[in-house]
Every structure is written in structure tokens, then in C-alpha cells.
Amino acid sequence: MIYAIGIIGFIFGFIFGQFFLLFLLRHKTKEELLNNKQIRYTYGLLNWVIAGLCSYGLIILYQQYFI
């Protein structure tokens, strides 16, 4: 069951990360987003980190309250 909770947390974390990036990158132009590789690596990595942290957090909450 812990694997299912981790996967669910990762999926919701990834979705939350996408909404967070939408908020952070709202003032960037389309050309800047397509051509600047530094933005791609920085914010792309940020989204994966958010997804991983949400997965870890949901696992900790599950262990604390349901096991």
C-alpha cells in the first residue's frame, strides 16, 4: 500500500508543480521559454523536486496516521 501512496503523491506533486511553474513563468515570453535552456533545466528540475517532496510527504503522513 505504501507504493500506491507514493505513486499517488508523486502524481499529485507533479500536477502541483506544473501549476506552480505556470505561476512562476507567467511573465516569460514564448520565445524566451523555447530558446533559453537555463530556464528549462532550472524550472524542470524544480518540478521533479516538488513531485518527489510531495510523494515523500504523503508517505510520511500515511505512516503517521494509518499505520
Short mmCIF file of C-alpha atoms in Angstrom, two decimals:
data_model
loop_
_atom_site.label_atom_id
_atom_site.label_comp_id
_atom_site.label_asym_id
_atom_site.label_seq_id
_atom_site.Cartn_x
_atom_site.Cartn_y
_atom_site.Cartn_z
CA MET A 1 0.00 0.00 0.00
CA ILE A 2 2.90 2.34 0.67
CA TYR A 3 3.91 2.13 -3.01
CA ALA A 4 0.43 3.18 -4.10
CA ILE A 5 0.51 6.13 -1.69
CA GLY A 6 3.94 7.12 -3.01
CA ILE A 7 2.79 6.98 -6.63
CA ILE A 8 -0.37 8.97 -5.86
CA GLY A 9 1.71 11.55 -4.01
CA PHE A 10 4.13 11.78 -6.92
CA ILE A 11 1.34 12.32 -9.43
CA PHE A 12 -0.35 14.99 -7.32
CA GLY A 13 3.03 16.59 -6.64
CA PHE A 14 3.79 16.71 -10.34
CA ILE A 15 0.44 18.35 -11.05
CA PHE A 16 1.01 20.85 -8.24
CA GLY A 17 4.48 21.53 -9.63
CA GLN A 18 3.02 22.29 -13.05
CA PHE A 19 0.58 24.80 -11.56
CA PHE A 20 3.42 26.34 -9.55
CA LEU A 21 5.53 26.68 -12.70
CA LEU A 22 2.58 28.22 -14.51
CA PHE A 23 2.51 30.86 -11.77
CA LEU A 24 6.29 31.42 -11.80
CA LEU A 25 6.66 31.62 -15.58
CA ARG A 26 3.63 33.74 -16.38
CA HIS A 27 5.71 36.81 -17.30
CA LYS A 28 8.12 34.99 -19.65
CA THR A 29 7.62 35.26 -23.38
CA LYS A 30 7.06 32.20 -25.57
CA GLU A 31 10.36 32.75 -27.37
CA GLU A 32 12.24 33.06 -24.09
CA LEU A 33 10.73 29.81 -22.84
CA LEU A 34 11.59 27.98 -26.06
CA ASN A 35 15.12 29.31 -26.56
CA ASN A 36 16.59 29.71 -23.06
CA LYS A 37 17.86 26.29 -21.96
CA GLN A 38 18.78 27.57 -18.49
CA ILE A 39 15.09 28.19 -17.75
CA ARG A 40 14.25 24.70 -18.99
CA TYR A 41 16.75 22.95 -16.72
CA THR A 42 16.15 25.08 -13.64
CA TYR A 43 12.37 25.02 -13.65
CA GLY A 44 12.16 21.46 -14.99
CA LEU A 45 14.28 20.21 -12.11
CA LEU A 46 12.17 22.25 -9.71
CA ASN A 47 9.05 20.42 -10.87
CA TRP A 48 10.63 16.99 -10.28
CA VAL A 49 11.82 18.05 -6.82
CA ILE A 50 8.32 19.24 -5.90
CA ALA A 51 6.87 15.93 -7.10
CA GLY A 52 9.40 13.95 -5.06
CA LEU A 53 8.81 16.00 -1.93
CA CYS A 54 5.05 15.64 -2.19
CA SER A 55 5.43 11.89 -2.62
CA TYR A 56 7.70 11.68 0.42
CA GLY A 57 5.38 13.89 2.45
CA LEU A 58 2.34 11.81 1.64
CA ILE A 59 4.21 8.63 2.62
CA ILE A 60 5.19 10.18 5.96
CA LEU A 61 1.59 11.27 6.59
CA TYR A 62 0.32 7.80 5.72
CA GLN A 63 2.79 6.15 8.07
CA GLN A 64 1.97 8.51 10.90
CA TYR A 65 -1.82 8.36 10.71
CA PHE A 66 -2.72 4.99 9.16
CA ILE A 67 -0.05 2.51 10.26
#
